[in-house]
Short mmCIF file of C-alpha atoms in Angstrom, two decimals:
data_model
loop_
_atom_site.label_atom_id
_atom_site.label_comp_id
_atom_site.label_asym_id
_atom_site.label_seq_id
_atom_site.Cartn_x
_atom_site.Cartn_y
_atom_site.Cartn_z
CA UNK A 1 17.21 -18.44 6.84
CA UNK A 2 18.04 -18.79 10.36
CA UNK A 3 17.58 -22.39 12.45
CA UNK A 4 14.62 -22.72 14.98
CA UNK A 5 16.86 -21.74 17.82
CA UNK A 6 18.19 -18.59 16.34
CA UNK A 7 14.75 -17.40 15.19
CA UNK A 8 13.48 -18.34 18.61
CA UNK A 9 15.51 -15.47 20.25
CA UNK A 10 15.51 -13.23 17.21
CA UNK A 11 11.43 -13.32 18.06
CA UNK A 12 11.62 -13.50 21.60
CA UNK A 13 13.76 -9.96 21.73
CA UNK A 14 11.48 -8.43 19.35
CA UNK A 15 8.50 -9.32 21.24
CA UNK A 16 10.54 -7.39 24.76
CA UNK A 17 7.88 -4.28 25.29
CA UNK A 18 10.24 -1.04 24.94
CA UNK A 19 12.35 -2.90 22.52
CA UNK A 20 11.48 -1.04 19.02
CA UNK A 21 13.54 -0.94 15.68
CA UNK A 22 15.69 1.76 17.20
CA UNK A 23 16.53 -0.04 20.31
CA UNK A 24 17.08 -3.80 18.30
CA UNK A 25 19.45 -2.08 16.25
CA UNK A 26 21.01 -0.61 19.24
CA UNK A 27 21.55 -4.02 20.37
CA UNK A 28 23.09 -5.88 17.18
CA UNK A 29 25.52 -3.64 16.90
CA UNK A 30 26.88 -4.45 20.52
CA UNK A 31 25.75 -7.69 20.56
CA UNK A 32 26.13 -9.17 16.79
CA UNK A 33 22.64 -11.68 17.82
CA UNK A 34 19.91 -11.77 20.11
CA UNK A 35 20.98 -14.97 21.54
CA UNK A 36 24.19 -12.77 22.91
CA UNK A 37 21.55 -9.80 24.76
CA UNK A 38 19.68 -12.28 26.44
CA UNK A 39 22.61 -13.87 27.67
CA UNK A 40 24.14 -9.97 28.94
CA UNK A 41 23.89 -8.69 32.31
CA UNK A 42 22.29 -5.48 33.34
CA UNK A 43 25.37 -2.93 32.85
CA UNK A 44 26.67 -4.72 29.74
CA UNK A 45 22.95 -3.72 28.09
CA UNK A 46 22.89 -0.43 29.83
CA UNK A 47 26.34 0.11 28.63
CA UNK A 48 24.84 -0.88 25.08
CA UNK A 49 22.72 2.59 25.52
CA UNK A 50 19.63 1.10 26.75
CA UNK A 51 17.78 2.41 30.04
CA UNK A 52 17.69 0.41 33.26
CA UNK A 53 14.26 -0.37 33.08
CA UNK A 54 14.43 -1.70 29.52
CA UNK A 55 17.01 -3.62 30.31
CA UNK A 56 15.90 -5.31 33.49
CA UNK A 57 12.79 -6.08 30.95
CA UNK A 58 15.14 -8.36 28.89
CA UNK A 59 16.67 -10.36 31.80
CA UNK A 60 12.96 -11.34 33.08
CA UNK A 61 12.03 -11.96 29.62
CA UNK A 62 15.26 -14.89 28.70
CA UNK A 63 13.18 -17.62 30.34
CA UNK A 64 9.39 -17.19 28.97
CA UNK A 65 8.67 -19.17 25.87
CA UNK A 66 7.12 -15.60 23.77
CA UNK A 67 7.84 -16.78 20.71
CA UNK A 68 6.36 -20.18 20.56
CA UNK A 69 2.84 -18.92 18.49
CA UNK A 70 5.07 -17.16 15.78
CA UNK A 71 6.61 -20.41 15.47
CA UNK A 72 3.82 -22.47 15.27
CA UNK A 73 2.01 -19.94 12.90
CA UNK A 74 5.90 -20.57 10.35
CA UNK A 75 5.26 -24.09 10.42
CA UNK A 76 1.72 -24.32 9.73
CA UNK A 77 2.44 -23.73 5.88
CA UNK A 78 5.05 -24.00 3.62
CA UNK A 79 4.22 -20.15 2.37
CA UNK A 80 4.67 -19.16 6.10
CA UNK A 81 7.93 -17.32 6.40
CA UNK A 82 9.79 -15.35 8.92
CA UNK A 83 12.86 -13.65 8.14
CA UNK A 84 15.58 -11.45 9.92
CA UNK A 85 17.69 -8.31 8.54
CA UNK A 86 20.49 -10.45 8.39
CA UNK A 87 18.57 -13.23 6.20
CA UNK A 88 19.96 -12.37 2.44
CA UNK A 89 16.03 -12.54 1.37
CA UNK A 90 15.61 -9.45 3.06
CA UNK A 91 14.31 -6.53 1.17
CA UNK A 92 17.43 -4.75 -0.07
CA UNK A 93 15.28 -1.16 -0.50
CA UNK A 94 13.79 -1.51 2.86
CA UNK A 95 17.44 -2.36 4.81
CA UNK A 96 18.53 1.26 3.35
CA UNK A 97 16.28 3.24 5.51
CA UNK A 98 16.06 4.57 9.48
CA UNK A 99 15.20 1.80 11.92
CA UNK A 100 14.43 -0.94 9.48
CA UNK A 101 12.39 -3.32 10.92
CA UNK A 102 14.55 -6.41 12.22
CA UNK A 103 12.46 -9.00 11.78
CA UNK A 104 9.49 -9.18 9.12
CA UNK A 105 6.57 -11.83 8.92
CA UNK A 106 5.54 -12.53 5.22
CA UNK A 107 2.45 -14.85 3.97
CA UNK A 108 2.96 -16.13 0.23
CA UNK A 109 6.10 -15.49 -2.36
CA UNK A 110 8.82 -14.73 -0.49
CA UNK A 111 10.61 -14.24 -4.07
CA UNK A 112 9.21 -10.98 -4.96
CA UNK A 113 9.94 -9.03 -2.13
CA UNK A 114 12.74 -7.42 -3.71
CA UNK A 115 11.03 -7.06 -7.12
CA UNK A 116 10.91 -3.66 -8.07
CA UNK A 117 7.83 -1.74 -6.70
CA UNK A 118 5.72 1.19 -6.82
CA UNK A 119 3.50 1.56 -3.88
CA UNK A 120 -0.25 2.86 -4.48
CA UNK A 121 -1.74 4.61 -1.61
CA UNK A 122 -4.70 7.00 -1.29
CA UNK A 123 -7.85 7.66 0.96
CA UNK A 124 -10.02 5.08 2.78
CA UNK A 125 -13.38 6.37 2.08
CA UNK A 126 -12.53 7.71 -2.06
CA UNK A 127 -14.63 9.02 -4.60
CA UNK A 128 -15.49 6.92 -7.77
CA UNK A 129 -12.85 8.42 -9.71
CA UNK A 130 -10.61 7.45 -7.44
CA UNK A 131 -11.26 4.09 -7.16
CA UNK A 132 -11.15 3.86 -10.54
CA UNK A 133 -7.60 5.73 -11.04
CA UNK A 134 -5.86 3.50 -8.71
CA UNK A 135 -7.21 0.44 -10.53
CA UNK A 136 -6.48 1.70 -13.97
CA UNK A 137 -3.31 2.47 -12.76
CA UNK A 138 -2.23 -0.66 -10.57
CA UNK A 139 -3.69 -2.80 -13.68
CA UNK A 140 -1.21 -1.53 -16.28
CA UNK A 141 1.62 -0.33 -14.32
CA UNK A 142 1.39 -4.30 -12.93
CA UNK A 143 0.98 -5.64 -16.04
CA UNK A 144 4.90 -3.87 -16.59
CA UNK A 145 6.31 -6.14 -14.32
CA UNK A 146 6.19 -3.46 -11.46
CA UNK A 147 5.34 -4.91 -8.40
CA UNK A 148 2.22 -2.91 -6.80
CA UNK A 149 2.60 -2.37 -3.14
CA UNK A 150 -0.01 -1.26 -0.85
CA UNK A 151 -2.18 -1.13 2.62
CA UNK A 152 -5.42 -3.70 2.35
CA UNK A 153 -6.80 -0.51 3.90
CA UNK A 154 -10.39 -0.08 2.32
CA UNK A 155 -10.60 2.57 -0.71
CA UNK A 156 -7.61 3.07 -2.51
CA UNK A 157 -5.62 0.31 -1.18
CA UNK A 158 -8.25 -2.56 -2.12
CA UNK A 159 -8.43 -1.33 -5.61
CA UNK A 160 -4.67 -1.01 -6.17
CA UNK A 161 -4.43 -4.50 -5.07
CA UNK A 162 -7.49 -5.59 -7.46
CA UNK A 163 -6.32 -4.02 -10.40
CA UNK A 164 -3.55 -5.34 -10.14
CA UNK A 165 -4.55 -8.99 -9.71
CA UNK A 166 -7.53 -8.21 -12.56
CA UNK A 167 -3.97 -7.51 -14.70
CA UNK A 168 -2.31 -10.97 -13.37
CA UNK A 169 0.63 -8.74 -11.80
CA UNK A 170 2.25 -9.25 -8.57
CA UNK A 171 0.89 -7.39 -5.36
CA UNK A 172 2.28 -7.63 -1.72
CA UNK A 173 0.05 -5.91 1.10
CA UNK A 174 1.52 -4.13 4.06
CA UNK A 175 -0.52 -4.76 7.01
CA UNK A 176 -0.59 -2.93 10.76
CA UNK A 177 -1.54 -6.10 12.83
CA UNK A 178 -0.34 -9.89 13.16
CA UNK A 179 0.13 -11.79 9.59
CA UNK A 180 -2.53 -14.04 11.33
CA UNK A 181 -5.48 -11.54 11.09
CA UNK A 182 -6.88 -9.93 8.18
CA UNK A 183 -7.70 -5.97 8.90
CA UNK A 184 -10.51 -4.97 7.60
CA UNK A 185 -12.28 -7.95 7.87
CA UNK A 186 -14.02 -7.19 4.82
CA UNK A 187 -10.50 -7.56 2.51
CA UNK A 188 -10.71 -11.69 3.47
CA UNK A 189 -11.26 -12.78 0.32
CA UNK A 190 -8.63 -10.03 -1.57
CA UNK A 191 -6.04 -11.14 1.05
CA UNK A 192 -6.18 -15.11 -0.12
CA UNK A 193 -5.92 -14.02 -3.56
CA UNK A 194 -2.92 -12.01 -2.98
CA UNK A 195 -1.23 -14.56 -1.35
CA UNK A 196 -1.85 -16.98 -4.55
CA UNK A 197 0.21 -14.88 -6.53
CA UNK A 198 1.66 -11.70 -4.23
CA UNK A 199 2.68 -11.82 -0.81
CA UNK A 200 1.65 -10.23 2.71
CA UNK A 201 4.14 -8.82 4.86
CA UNK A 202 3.99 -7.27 8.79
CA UNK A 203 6.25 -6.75 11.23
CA UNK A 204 4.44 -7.42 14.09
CA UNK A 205 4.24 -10.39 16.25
CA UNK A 206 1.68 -13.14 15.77
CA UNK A 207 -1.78 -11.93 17.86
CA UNK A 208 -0.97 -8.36 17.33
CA UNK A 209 -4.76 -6.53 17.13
CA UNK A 210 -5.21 -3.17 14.80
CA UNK A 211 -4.04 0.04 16.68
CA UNK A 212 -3.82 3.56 15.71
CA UNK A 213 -0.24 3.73 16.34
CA UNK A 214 0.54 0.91 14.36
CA UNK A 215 -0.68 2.60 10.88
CA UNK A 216 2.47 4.59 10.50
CA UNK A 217 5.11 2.36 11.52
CA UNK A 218 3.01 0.12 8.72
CA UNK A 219 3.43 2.98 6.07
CA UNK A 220 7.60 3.16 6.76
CA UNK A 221 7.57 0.10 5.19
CA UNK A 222 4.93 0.42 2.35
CA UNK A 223 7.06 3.13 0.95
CA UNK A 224 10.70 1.77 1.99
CA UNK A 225 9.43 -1.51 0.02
CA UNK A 226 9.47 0.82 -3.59
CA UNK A 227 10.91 3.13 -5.36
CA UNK A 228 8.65 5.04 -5.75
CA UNK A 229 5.07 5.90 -4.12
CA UNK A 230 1.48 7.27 -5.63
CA UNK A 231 -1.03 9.11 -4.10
CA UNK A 232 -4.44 8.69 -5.43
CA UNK A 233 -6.40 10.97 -3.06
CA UNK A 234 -5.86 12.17 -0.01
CA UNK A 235 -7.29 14.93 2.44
CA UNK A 236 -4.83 17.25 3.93
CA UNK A 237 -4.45 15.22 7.05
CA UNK A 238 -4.36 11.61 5.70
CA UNK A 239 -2.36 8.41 6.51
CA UNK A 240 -1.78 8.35 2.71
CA UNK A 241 0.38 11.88 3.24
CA UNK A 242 2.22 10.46 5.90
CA UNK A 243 3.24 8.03 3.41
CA UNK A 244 4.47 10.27 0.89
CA UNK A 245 6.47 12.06 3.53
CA UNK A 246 8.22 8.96 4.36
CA UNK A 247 8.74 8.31 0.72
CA UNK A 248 10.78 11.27 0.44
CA UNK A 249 12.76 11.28 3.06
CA UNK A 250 14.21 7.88 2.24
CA UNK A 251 15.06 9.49 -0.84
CA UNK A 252 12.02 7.79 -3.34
CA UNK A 253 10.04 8.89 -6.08
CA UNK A 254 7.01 10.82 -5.12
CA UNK A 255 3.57 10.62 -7.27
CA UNK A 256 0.48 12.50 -7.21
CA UNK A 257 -2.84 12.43 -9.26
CA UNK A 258 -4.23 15.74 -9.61
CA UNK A 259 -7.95 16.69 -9.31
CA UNK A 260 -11.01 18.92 -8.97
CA UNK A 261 -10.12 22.10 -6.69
CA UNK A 262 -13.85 21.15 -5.83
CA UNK A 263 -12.76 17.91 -4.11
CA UNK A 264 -11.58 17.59 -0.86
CA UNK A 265 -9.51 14.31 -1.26
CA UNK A 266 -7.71 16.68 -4.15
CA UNK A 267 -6.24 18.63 -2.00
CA UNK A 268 -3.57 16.68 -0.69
CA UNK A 269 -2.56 15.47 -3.57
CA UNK A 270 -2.14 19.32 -4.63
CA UNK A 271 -0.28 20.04 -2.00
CA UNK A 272 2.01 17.34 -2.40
CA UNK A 273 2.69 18.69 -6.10
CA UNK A 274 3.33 22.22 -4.83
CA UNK A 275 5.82 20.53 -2.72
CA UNK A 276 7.65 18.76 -5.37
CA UNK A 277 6.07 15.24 -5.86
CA UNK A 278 5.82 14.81 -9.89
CA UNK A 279 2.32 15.72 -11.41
CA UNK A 280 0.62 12.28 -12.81
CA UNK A 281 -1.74 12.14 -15.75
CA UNK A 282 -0.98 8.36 -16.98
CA UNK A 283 1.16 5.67 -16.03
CA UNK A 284 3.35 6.59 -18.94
CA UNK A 285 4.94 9.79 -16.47
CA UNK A 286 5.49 7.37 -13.62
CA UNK A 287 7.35 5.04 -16.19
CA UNK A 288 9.54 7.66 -17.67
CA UNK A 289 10.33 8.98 -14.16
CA UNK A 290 11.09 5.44 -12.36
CA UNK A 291 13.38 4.70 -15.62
CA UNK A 292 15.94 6.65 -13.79
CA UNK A 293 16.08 4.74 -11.28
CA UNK A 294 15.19 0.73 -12.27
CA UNK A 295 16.06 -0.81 -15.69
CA UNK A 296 13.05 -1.22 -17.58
CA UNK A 297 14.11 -3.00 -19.98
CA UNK A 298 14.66 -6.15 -17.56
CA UNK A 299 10.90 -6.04 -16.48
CA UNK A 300 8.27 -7.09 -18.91
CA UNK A 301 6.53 -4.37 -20.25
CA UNK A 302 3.84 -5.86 -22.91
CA UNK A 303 1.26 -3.65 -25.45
CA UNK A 304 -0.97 -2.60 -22.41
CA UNK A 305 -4.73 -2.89 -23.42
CA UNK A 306 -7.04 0.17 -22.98
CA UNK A 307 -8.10 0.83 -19.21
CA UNK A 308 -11.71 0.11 -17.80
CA UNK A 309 -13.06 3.11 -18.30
CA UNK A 310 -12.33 4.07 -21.90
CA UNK A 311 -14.98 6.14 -23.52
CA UNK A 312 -18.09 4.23 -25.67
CA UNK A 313 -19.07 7.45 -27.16
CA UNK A 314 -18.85 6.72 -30.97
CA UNK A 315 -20.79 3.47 -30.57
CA UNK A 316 -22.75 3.53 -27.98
CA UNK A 317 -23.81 6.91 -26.92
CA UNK A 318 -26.78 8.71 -28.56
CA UNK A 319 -26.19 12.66 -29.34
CA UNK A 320 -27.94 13.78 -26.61
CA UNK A 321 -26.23 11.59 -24.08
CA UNK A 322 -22.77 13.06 -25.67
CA UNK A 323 -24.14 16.32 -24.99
CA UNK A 324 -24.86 15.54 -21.37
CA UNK A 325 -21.33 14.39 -20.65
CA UNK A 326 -20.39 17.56 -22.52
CA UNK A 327 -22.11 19.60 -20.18
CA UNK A 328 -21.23 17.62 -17.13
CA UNK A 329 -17.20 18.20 -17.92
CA UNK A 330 -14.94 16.61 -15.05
CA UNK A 331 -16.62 18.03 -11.55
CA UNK A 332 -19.47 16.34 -9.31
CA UNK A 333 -22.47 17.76 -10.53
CA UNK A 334 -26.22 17.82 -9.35
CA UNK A 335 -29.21 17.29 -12.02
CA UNK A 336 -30.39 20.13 -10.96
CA UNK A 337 -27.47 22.40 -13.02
CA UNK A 338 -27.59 19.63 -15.73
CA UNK A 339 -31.59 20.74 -16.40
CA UNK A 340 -30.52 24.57 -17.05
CA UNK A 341 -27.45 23.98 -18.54
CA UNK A 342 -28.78 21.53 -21.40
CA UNK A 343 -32.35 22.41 -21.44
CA UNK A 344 -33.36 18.23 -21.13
CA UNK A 345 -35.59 17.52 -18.51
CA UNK A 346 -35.19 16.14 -14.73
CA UNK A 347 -36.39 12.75 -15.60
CA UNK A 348 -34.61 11.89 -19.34
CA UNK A 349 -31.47 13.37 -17.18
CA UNK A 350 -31.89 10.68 -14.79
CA UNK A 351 -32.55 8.38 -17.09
CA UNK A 352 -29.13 9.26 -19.60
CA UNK A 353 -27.17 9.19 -16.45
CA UNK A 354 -28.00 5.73 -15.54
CA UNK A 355 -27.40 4.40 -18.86
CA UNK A 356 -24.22 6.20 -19.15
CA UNK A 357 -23.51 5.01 -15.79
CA UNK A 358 -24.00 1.28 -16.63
CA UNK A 359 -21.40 1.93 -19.52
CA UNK A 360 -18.94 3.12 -17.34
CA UNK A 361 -18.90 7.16 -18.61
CA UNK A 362 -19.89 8.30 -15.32
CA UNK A 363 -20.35 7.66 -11.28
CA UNK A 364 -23.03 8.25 -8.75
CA UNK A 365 -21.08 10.51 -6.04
CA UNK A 366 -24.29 9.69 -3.83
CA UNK A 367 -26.03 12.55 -2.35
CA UNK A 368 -27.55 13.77 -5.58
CA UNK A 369 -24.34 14.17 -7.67
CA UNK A 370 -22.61 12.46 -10.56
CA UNK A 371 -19.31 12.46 -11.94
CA UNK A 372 -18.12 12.27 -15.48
CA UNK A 373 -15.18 9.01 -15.85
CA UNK A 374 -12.22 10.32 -18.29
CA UNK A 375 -9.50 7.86 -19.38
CA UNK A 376 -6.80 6.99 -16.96
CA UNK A 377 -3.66 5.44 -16.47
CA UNK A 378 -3.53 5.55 -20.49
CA UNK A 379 0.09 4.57 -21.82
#
């Protein structure tokens, strides 16, 4: 870890507007420290490869005192940490790809920021199946040992990151703003829990408020984290396939659920599989594929009980409510085709279909339709 002073201009340089990844890694390598830029004229920086304006930016920058609220916000708590690319805590995976970020602020265990990870990622606004498929799947694949990295982005994100708390596995969140705010404000609650066991990380200053632009620069890192990265569901232009793009060009496993052809969040996944990414029915094919490239037999990897969502058929479901989910096979479905394809009326349809609900065999899509649960993330 580096003293107060060193961190001070470490911070300070990084907070320099114009003064990206790229252009800090410019720097180092002419420089060795930030200490040794700010202390550079003009045409030693511009001979470094930065423009004029940028670096007439970092001369009226030396003197202000930027980095004093990052520094108060590392020594408010003992789980407050802020470390550079030189710091050997570093994450080893991340430090492999383009424009690394130099400096990264991280709230809870530093230690498991280089545990092996898969990161989870899918759509904001997801169907029930969904939801349910990335928690399945976060739960057991956590309860391996594999860390589970995601966004805190609502959806797919938030249920990674619950599943795999629910299976008392490590989780770290990648967020787009400050380490001091919590976006959305509605993941509060799931962000103090993570930071219990897990850890949230950002690269952005202290203060820093959600932007657009931010998102993707925050995905760079959610996949250079792990080896390998899962897409739950995802529309054709999605955040979540930006992701998987980035996965792949750092050279990472790429993972994709299939689903209806009759949903749209499907459809990226699809097109992710025509493109290569490896086909995913349980957590079983993401083991046997990341086996390749992490020992498995130094994480813990326990009998994993049965996901959420297994079937109650045998004990609990009468023969006509069999024959319902029988009908309803795996696509959103209206009442309406369930009356003419099993002859039951509107109401005891309604009826079954709550029940059923209730015992996890099937999901209110809202407007009108319902989905039938299958098993996932089975070992």
């Amino acid at each position: 870890m580096k003293t107060t002073e060193e961190l001070k201009s470490w911070i300070s340089l990084w907070r320099v507007s114009g003064v990206g990844a790229k252009y800090f890694q410019v720097l180092l390598a002419s420089f060795d420290d930030p200490a040794a830029v700010f202390k550079a004229s003009a045409s030693s920086l511009k001979q470094a490869g930065i423009s004029q304006n940028l670096a007439d930016t970092i001369i009226d920058s030396k003197e202000n005192d930027s980095a004093k609220p990052d520094l108060e916000w590392l020594n408010a708590a003992d789980n407050h940490h802020i470390i550079t690319i030189k710091c050997p805590e570093y994450p080893k995976l991340l430090k492999q790809t383009d424009n690394p970020p130099p400096l990264l602020y991280v709230h809870g265990n530093l230690s498991i920021i280089n545990d092996p990870q898969l990161a989870i990622v899918g759509s904001r606004n997801p169907t029930q199946s969904g939801m349910t498929s990335a928690y399945d799947f976060a739960k057991h694949l956590g309860q391996t040992g594999l860390c589970i990295t995601s966004g805190l982005a609502l959806g797919i994100d938030g249920s990674a990151h619950q599943g795999t708390l629910d299976g008392t596995g490590p989780t770290i969140a990648v967020i787009a703003t400050g380490i001091d705010r919590v976006y959305p404000a509605k993941h509060r609650d799931l962000a103090h829990k993570i930071v219990e066991t897990g850890a949230i990380i950002s690269e952005f200053p202290i203060g820093t408020q959600p932007r657009s632009g931010n998102f993707p620069r925050r995905n760079r890192i959610i996949s250079g984290l792990a080896h390998g990265t899962l897409v739950v569901e995802a529309a054709l232009k999605s955040g979540s396939l930006i992701t998987a793009r980035l996965a792949s060009e750092q050279g990472r496993e790429v993972f994709a659920i299939p689903g209806s052809i009759h949903n749209p969040l499907a459809k990226g996944c699809h097109q992710l599989i025509r493109q290569g990414a490896k086909l995913v029915e349980t957590a079983q094919d993401i083991l046997e594929e990341m086996s390749a490239v992490i020992d498995l037999s130094e994480i813990n990897q326990p009998t994993l009980e049965q996901p959420s969502n297994t079937h109650l058929a045998d004990e609990n479901t009468d023969p006509e409510q069999q024959t319902l989910l029988d009908k309803m096979g795996y696509d959103p479905i209206q009442i309406d085709q369930l009356v003419v394809s099993t002859g039951f009326k509107a109401e005891s349809i309604a009826a079954m279909l709550l029940i059923l609900e209730l015992q996890n065999q099937v999901s209110s899509n809202g407007g009108g339709t319902y989905t039938r649960l299958g098993n996932t993330a089975t070992v």
